[in-house]
JSON list of C-alpha atoms in Angstrom, two decimals:
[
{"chain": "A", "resi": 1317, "resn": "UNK", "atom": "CA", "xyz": [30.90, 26.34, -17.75]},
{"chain": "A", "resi": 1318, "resn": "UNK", "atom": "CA", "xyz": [27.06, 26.36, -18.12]},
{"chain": "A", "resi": 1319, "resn": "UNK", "atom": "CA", "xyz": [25.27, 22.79, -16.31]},
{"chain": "A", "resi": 1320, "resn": "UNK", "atom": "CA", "xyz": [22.03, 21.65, -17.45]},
{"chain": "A", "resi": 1321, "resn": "UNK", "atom": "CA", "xyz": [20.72, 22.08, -13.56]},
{"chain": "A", "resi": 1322, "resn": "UNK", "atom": "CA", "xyz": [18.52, 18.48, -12.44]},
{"chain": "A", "resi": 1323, "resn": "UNK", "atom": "CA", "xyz": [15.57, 18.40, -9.22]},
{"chain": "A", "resi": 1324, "resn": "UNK", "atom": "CA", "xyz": [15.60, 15.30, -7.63]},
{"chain": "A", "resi": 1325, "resn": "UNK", "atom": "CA", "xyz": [12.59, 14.47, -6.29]},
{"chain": "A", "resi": 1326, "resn": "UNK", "atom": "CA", "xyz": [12.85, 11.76, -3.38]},
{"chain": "A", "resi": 1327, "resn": "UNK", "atom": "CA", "xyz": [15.85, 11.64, -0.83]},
{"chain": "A", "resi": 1328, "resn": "UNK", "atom": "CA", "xyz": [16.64, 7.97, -0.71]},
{"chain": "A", "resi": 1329, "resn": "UNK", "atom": "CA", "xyz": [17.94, 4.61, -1.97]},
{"chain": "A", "resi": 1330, "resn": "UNK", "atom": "CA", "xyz": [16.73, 5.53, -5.86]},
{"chain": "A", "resi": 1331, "resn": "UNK", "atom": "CA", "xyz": [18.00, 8.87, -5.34]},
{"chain": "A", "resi": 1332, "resn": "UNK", "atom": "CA", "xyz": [21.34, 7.94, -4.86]},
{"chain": "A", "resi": 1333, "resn": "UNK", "atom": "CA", "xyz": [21.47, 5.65, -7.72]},
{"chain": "A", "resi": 1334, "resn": "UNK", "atom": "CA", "xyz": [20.38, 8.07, -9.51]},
{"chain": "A", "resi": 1335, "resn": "UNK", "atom": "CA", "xyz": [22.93, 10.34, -8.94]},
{"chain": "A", "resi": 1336, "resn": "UNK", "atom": "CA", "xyz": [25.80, 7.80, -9.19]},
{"chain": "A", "resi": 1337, "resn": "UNK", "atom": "CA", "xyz": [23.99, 7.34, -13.14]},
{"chain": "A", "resi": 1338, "resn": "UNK", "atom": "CA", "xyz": [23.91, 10.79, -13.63]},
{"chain": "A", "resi": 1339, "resn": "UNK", "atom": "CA", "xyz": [27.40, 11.80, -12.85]},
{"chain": "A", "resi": 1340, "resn": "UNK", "atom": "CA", "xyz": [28.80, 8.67, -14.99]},
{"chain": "A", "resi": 1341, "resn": "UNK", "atom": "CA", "xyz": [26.86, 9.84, -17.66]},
{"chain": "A", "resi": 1342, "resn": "UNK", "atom": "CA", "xyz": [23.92, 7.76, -18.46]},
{"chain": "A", "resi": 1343, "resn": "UNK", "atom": "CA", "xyz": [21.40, 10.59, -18.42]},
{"chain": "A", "resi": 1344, "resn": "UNK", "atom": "CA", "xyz": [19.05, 11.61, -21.08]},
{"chain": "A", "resi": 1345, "resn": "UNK", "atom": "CA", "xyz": [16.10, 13.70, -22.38]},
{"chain": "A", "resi": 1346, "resn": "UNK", "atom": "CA", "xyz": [14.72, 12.89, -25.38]},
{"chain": "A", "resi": 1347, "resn": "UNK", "atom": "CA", "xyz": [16.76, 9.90, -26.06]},
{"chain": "A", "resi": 1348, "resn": "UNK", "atom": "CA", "xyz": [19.90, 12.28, -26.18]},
{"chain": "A", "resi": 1349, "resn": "UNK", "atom": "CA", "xyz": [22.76, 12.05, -23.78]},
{"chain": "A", "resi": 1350, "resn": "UNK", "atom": "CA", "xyz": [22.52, 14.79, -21.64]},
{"chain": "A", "resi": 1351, "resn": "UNK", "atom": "CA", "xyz": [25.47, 17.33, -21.33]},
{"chain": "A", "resi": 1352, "resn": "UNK", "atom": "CA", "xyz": [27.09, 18.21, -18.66]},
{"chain": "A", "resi": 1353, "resn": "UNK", "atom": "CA", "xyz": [24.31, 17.26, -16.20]},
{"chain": "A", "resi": 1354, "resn": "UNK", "atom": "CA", "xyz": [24.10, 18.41, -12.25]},
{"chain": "A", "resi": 1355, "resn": "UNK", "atom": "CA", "xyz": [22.26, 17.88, -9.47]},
{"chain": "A", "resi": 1356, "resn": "UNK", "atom": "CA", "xyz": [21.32, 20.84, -8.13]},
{"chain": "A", "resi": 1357, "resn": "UNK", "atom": "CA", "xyz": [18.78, 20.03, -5.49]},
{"chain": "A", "resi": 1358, "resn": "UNK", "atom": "CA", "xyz": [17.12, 16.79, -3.66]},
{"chain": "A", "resi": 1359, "resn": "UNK", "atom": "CA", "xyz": [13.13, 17.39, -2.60]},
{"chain": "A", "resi": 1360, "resn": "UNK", "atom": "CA", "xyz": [12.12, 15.05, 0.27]},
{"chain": "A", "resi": 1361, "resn": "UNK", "atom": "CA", "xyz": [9.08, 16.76, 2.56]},
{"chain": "A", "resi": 1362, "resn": "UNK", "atom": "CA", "xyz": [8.96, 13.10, 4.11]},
{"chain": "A", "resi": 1363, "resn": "UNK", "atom": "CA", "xyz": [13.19, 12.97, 5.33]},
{"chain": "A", "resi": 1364, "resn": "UNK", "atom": "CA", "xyz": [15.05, 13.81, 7.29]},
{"chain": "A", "resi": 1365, "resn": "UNK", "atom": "CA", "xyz": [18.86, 12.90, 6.79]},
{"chain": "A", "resi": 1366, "resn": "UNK", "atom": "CA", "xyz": [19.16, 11.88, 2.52]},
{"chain": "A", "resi": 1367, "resn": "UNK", "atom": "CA", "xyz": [21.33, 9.29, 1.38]},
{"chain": "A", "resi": 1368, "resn": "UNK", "atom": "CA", "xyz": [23.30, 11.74, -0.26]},
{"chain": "A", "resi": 1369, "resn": "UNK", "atom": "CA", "xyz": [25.54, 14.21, 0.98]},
{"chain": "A", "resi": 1370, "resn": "UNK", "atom": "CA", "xyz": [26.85, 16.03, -1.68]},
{"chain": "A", "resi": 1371, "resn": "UNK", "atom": "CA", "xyz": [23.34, 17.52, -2.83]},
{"chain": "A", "resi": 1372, "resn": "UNK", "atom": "CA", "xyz": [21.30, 20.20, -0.61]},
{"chain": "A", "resi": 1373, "resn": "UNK", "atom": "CA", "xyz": [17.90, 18.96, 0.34]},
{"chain": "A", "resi": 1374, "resn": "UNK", "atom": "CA", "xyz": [14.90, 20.99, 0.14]},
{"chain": "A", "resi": 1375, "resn": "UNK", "atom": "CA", "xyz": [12.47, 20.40, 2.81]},
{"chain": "A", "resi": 1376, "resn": "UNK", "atom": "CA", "xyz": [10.04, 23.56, 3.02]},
{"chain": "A", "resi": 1377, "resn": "UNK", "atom": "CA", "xyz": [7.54, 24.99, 0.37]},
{"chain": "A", "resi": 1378, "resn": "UNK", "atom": "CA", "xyz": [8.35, 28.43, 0.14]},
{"chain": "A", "resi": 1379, "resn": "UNK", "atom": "CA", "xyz": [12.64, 27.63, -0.82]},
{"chain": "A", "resi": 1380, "resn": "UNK", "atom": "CA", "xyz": [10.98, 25.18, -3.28]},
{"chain": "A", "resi": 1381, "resn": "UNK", "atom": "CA", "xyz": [9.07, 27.59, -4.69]},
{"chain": "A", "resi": 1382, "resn": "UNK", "atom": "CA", "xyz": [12.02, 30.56, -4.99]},
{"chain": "A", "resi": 1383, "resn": "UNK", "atom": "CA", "xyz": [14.51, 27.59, -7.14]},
{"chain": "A", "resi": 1384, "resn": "UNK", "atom": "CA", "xyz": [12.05, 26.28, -9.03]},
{"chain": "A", "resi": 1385, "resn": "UNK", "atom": "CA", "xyz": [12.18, 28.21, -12.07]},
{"chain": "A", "resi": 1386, "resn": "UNK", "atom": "CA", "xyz": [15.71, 28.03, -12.43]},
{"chain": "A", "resi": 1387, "resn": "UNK", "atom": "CA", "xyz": [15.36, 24.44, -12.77]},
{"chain": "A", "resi": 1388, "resn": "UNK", "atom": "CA", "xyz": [15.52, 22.83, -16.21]},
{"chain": "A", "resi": 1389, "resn": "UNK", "atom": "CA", "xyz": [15.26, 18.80, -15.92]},
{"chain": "A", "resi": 1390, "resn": "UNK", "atom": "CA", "xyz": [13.87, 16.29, -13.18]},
{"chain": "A", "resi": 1391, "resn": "UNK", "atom": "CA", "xyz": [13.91, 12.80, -11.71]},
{"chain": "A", "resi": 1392, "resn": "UNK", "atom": "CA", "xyz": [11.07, 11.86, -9.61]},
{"chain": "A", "resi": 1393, "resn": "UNK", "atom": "CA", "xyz": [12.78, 9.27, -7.19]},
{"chain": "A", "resi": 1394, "resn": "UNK", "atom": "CA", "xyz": [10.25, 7.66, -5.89]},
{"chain": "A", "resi": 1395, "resn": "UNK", "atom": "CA", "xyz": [10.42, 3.64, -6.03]},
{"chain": "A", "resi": 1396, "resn": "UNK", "atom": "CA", "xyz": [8.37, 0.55, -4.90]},
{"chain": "A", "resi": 1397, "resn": "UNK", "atom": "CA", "xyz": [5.17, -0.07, -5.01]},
{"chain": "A", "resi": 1398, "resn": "UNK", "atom": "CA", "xyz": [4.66, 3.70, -5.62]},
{"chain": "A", "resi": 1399, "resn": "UNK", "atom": "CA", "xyz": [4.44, 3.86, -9.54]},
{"chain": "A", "resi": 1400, "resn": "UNK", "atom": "CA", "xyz": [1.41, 6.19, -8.84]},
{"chain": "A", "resi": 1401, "resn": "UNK", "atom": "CA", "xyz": [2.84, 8.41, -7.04]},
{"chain": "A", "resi": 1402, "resn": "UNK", "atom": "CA", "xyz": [5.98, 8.54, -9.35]},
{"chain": "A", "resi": 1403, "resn": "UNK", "atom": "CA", "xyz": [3.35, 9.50, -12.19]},
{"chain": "A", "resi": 1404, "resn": "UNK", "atom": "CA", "xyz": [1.74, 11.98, -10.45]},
{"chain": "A", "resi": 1405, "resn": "UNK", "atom": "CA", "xyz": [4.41, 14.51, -9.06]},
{"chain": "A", "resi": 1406, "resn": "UNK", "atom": "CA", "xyz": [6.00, 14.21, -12.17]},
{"chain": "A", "resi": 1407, "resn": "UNK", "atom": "CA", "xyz": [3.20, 15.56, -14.14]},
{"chain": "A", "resi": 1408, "resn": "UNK", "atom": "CA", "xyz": [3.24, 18.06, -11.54]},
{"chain": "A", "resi": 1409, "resn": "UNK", "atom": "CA", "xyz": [6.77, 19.06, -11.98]},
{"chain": "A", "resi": 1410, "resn": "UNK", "atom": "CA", "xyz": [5.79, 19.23, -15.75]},
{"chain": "A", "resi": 1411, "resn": "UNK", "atom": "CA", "xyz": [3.15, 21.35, -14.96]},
{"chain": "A", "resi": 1412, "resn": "UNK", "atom": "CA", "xyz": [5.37, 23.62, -13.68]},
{"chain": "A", "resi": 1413, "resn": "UNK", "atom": "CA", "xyz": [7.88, 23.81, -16.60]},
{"chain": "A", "resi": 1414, "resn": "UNK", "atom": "CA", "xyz": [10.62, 21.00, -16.06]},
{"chain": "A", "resi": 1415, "resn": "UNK", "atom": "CA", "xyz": [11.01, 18.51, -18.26]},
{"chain": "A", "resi": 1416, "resn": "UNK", "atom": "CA", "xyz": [11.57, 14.66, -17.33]},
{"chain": "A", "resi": 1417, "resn": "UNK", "atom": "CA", "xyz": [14.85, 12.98, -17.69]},
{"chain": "A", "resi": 1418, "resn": "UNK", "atom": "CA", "xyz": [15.52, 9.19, -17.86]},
{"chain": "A", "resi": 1419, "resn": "UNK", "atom": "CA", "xyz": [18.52, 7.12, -16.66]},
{"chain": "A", "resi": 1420, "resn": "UNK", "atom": "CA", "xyz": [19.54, 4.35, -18.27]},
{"chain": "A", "resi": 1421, "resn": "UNK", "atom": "CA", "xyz": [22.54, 2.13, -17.37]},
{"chain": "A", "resi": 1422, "resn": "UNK", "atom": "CA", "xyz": [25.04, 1.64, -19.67]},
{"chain": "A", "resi": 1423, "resn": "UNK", "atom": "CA", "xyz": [25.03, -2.15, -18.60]},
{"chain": "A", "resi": 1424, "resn": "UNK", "atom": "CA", "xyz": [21.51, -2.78, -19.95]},
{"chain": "A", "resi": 1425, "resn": "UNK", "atom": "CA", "xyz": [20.13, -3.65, -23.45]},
{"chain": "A", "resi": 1426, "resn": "UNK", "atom": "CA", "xyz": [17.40, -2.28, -25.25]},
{"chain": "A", "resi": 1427, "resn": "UNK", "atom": "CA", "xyz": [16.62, -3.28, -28.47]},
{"chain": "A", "resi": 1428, "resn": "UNK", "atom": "CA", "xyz": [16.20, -0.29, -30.68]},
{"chain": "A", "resi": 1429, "resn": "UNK", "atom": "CA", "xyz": [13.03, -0.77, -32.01]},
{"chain": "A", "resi": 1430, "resn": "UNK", "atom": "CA", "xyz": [11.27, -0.57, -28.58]},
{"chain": "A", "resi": 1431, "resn": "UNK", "atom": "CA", "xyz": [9.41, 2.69, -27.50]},
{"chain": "A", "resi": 1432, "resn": "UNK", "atom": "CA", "xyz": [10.80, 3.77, -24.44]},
{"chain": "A", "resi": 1433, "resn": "UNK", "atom": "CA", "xyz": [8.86, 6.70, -22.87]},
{"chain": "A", "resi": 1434, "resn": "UNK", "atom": "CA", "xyz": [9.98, 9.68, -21.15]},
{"chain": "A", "resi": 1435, "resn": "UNK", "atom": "CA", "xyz": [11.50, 9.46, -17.11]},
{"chain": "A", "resi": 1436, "resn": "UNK", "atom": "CA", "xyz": [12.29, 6.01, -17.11]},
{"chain": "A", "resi": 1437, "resn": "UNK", "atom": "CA", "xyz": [14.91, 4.23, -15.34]},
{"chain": "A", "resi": 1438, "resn": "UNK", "atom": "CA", "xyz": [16.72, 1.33, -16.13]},
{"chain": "A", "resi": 1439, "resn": "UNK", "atom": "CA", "xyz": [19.06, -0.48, -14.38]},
{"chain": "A", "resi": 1440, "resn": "UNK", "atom": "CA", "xyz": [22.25, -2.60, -15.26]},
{"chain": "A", "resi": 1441, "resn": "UNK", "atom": "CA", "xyz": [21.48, -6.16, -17.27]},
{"chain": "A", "resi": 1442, "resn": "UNK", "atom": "CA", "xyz": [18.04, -5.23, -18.06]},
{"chain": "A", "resi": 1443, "resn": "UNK", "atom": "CA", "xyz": [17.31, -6.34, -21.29]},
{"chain": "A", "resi": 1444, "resn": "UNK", "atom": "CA", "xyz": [14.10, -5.17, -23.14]},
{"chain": "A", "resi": 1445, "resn": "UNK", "atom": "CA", "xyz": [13.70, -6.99, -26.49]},
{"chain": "A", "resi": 1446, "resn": "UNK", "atom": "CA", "xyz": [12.41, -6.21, -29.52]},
{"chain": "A", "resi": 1447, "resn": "UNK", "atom": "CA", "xyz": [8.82, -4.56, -30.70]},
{"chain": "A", "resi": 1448, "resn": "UNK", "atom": "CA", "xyz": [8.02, -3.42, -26.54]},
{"chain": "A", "resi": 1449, "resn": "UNK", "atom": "CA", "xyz": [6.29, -0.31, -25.20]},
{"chain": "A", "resi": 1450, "resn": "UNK", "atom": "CA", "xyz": [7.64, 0.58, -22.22]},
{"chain": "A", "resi": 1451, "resn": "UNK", "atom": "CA", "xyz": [5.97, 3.64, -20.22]},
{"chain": "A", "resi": 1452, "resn": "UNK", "atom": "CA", "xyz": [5.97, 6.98, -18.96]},
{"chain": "A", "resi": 1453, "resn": "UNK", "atom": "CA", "xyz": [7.63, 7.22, -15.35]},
{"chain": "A", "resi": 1454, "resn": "UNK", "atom": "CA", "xyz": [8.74, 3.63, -15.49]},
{"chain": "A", "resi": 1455, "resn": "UNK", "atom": "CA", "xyz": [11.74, 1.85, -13.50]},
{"chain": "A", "resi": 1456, "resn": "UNK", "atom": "CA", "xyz": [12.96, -1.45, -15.19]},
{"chain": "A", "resi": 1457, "resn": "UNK", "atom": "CA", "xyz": [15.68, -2.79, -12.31]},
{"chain": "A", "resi": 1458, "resn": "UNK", "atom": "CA", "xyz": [18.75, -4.95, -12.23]},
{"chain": "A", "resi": 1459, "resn": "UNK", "atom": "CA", "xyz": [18.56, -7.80, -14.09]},
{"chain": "A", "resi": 1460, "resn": "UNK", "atom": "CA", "xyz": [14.77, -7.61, -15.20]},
{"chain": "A", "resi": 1461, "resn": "UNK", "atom": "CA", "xyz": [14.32, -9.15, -18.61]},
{"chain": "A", "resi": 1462, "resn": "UNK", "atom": "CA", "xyz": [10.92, -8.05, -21.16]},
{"chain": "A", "resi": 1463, "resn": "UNK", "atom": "CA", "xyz": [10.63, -10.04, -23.74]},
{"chain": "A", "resi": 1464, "resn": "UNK", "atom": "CA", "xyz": [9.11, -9.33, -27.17]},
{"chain": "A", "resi": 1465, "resn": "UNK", "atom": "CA", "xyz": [6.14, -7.39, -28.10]},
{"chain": "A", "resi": 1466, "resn": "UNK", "atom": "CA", "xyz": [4.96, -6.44, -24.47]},
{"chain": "A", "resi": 1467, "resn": "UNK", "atom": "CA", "xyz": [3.63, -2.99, -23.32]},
{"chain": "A", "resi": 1468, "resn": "UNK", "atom": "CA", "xyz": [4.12, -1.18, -20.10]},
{"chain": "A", "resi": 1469, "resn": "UNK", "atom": "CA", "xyz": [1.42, 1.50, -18.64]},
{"chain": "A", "resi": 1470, "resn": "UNK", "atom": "CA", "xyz": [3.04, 4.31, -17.18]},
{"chain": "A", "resi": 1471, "resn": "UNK", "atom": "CA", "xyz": [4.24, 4.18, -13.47]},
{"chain": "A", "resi": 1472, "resn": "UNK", "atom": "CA", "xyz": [5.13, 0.08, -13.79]},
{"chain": "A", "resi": 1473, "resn": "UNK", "atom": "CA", "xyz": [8.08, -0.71, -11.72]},
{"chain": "A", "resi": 1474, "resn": "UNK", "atom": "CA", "xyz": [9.68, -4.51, -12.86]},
{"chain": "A", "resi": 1475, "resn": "UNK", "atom": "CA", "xyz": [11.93, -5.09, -10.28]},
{"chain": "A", "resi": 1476, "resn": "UNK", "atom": "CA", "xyz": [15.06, -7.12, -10.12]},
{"chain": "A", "resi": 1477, "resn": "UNK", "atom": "CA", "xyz": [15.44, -10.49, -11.83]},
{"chain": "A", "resi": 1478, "resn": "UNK", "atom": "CA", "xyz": [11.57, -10.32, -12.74]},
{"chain": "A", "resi": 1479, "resn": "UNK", "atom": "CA", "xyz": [11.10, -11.84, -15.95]},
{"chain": "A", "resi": 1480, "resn": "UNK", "atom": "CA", "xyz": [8.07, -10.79, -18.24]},
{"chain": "A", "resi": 1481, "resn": "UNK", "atom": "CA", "xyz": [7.39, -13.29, -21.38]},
{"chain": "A", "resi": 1482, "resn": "UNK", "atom": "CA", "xyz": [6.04, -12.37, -24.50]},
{"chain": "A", "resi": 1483, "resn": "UNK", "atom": "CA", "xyz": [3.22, -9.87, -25.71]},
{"chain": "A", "resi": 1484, "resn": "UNK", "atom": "CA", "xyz": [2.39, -9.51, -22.28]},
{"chain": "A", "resi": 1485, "resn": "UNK", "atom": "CA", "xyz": [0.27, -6.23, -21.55]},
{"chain": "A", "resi": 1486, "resn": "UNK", "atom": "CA", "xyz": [0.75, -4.67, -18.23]},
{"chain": "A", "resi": 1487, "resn": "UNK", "atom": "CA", "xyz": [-1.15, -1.39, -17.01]},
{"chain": "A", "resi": 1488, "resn": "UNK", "atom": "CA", "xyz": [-0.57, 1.48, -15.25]},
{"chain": "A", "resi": 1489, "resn": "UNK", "atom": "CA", "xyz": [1.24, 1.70, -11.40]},
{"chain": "A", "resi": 1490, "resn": "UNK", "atom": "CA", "xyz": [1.57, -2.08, -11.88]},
{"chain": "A", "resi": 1491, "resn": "UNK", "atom": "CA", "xyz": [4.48, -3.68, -9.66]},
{"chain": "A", "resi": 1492, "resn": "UNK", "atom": "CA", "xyz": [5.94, -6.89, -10.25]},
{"chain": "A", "resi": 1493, "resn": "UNK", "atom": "CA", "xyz": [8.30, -8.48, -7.43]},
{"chain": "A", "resi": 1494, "resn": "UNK", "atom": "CA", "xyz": [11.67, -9.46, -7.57]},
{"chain": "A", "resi": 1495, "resn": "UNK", "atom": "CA", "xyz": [12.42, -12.86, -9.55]},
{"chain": "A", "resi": 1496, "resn": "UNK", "atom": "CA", "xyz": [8.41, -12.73, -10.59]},
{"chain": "A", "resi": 1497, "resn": "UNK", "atom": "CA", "xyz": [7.64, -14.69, -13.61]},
{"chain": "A", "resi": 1498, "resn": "UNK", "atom": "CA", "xyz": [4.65, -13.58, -15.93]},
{"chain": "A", "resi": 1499, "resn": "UNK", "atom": "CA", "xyz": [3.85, -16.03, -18.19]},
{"chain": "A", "resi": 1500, "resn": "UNK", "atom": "CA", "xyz": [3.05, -15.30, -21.96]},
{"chain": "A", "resi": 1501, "resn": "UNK", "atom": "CA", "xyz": [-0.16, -13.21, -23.51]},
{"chain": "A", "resi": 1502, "resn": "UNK", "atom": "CA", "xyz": [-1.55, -12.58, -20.33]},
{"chain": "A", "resi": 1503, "resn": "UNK", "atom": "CA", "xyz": [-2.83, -8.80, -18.82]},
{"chain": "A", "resi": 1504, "resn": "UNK", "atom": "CA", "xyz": [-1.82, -7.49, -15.84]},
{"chain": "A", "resi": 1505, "resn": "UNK", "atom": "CA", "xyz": [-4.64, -4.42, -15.17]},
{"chain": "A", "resi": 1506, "resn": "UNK", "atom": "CA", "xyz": [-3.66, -1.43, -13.72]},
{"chain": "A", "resi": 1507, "resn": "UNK", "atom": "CA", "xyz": [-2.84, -0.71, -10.31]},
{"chain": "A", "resi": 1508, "resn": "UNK", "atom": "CA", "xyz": [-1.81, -4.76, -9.58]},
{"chain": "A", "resi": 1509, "resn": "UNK", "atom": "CA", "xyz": [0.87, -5.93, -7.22]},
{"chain": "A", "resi": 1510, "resn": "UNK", "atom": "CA", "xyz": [2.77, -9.07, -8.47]},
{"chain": "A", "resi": 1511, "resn": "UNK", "atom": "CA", "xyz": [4.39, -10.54, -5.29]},
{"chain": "A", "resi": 1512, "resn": "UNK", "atom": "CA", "xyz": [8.33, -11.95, -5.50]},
{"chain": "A", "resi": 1513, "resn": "UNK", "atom": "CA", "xyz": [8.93, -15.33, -6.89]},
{"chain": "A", "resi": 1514, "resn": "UNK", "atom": "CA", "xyz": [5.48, -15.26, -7.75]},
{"chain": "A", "resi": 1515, "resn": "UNK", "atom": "CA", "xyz": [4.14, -17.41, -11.72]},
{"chain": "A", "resi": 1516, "resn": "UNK", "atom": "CA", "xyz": [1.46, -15.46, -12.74]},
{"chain": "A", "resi": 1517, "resn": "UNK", "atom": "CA", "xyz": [-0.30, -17.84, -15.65]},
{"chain": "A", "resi": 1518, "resn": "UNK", "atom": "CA", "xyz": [-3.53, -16.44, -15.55]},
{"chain": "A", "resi": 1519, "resn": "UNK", "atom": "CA", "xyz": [-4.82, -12.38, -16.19]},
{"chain": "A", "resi": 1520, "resn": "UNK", "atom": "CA", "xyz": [-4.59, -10.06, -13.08]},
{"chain": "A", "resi": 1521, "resn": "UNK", "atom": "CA", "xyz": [-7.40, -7.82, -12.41]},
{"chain": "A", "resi": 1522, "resn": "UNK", "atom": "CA", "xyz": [-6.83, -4.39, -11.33]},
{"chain": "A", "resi": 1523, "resn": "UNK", "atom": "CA", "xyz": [-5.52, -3.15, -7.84]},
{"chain": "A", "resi": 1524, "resn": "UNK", "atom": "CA", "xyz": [-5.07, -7.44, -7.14]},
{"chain": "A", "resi": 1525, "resn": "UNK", "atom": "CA", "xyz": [-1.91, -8.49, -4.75]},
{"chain": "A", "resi": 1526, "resn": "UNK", "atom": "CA", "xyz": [-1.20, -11.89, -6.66]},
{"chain": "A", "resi": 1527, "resn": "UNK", "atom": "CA", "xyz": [1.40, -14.18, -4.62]},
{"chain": "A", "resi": 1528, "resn": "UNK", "atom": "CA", "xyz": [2.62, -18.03, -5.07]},
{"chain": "A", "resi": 1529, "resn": "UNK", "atom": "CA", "xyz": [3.28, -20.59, -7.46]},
{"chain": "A", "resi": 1530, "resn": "UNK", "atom": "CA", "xyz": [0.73, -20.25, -9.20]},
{"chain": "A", "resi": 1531, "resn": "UNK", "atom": "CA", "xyz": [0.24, -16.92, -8.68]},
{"chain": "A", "resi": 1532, "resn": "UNK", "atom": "CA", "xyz": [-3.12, -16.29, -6.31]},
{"chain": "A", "resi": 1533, "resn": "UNK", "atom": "CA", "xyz": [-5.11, -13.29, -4.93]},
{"chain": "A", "resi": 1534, "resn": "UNK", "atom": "CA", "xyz": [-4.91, -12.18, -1.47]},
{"chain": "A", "resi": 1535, "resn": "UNK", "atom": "CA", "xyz": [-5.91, -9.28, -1.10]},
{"chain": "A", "resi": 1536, "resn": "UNK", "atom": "CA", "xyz": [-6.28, -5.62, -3.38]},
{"chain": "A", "resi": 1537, "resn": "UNK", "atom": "CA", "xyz": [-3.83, -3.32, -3.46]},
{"chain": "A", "resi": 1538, "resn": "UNK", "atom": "CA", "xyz": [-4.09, 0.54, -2.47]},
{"chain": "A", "resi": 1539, "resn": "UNK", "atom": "CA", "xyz": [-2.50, 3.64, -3.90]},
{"chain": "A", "resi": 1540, "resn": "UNK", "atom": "CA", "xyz": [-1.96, 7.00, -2.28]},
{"chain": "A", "resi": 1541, "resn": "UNK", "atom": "CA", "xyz": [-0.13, 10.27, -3.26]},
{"chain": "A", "resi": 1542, "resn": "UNK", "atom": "CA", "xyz": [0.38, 13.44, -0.69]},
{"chain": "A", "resi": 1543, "resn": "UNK", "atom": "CA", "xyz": [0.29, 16.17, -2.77]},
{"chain": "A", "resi": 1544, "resn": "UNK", "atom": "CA", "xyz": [0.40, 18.53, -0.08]},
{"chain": "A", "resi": 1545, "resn": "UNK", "atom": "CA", "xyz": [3.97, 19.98, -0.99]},
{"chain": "A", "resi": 1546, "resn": "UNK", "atom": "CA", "xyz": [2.31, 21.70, -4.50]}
]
């Protein structure tokens, strides 16, 4: 039996629920279920002992280099605040002929007139409502909720119980917190960190660490990316 072999990228806590998704089935590329997925390989340069067992890790440049081609489909498992990061070695891996999967929990709802875009994850009781955009590289976690008409930049990571109201706009490598509240119409500009249990009811500027009720600036956020490994 032929397996449509899948690269992990990242060695950790997403990785392994991204393998538990996989093997259960919720796997897809192009909005089509994926048959008869596998893992064939986790890439971590940064770890040392991966949270899975069952999957051989790849560690050095040159083995990376002699499997690559015979790799189909990727994850980049990279969490966090790290939605650049995410972005970026994924349009490496692209680059390099792969194409991006998504995983998407059985458990979650998304309304079928949203745009969902490719390598996304989404975790169980999500719920995406109707008319959103959600981006490129994006992870939507447990329990998140995106209510109507919103759009997502590429890279955003909403994480759990976060709730985002209506027609808000959110740009690219934005994180919001766990059990974060954004308020309707409002713009979150790229690169912004949205503390947990923050209310944002005002616009976020970009690379701004918002915290509180009411949500207020402390600091700006900063992004990195080793891309070393390529």
């Amino acid at each position: 039996m032929k397996f449509n072999k899948i690269l992990l990228w990242g060695a950790s806590s997403q990785s392994l629920i991204a393998e538990k998704m996989i093997n259960e089935g919720m796997c897809f590329i192009d909005k089509v279920v994926l048959q008869r997925p596998k893992i064939a390989y986790l890439v971590d340069p940064f770890i040392d002992e991966p949270k899975s067992k069952k999957v051989p890790l790849i560690k050095d440049k040159k083995k990376f280099k002699s499997i690559i081609s015979s790799i189909p489909y990727f994850l980049v498992c990279i969490g966090g605040h790290h939605g650049m990061a995410r972005t970026t070695i994924s349009k490496k891996l692209i680059k390099l002929g792969l194409k991006p999967i998504s995983i998407i929990s059985s458990h979650s709802f998304i309304d079928n007139s949203v745009k969902v875009g490719k390598g996304v994850q989404v975790m169980p009781n999500s719920v995406v409502n109707c008319y959103t955009k959600i981006g490129d590289f994006s992870i939507l976690n447990s329990s998140s909720t995106i209510d109507h008409e919103c759009e997502l930049g590429k890279g955003t990571h909403i994480m759990g119980g976060a709730s985002i109201a209506g027609r808000v706009k959110i740009g690219k490598y934005v994180t919001v917190g766990t059990n974060a509240t954004i308020l309707p119409d409002l713009k979150i500009a790229d690169g912004a960190y949205i503390g947990a249990g923050a209310v944002i009811t005002k616009n976020v500027k970009k690379n701004e660490v918002i915290v509180g009720n009411p949500g207020k600036f402390i600091r700006m956020n900063k992004h990195d990316c080793d891309l070393s490994f390529f």
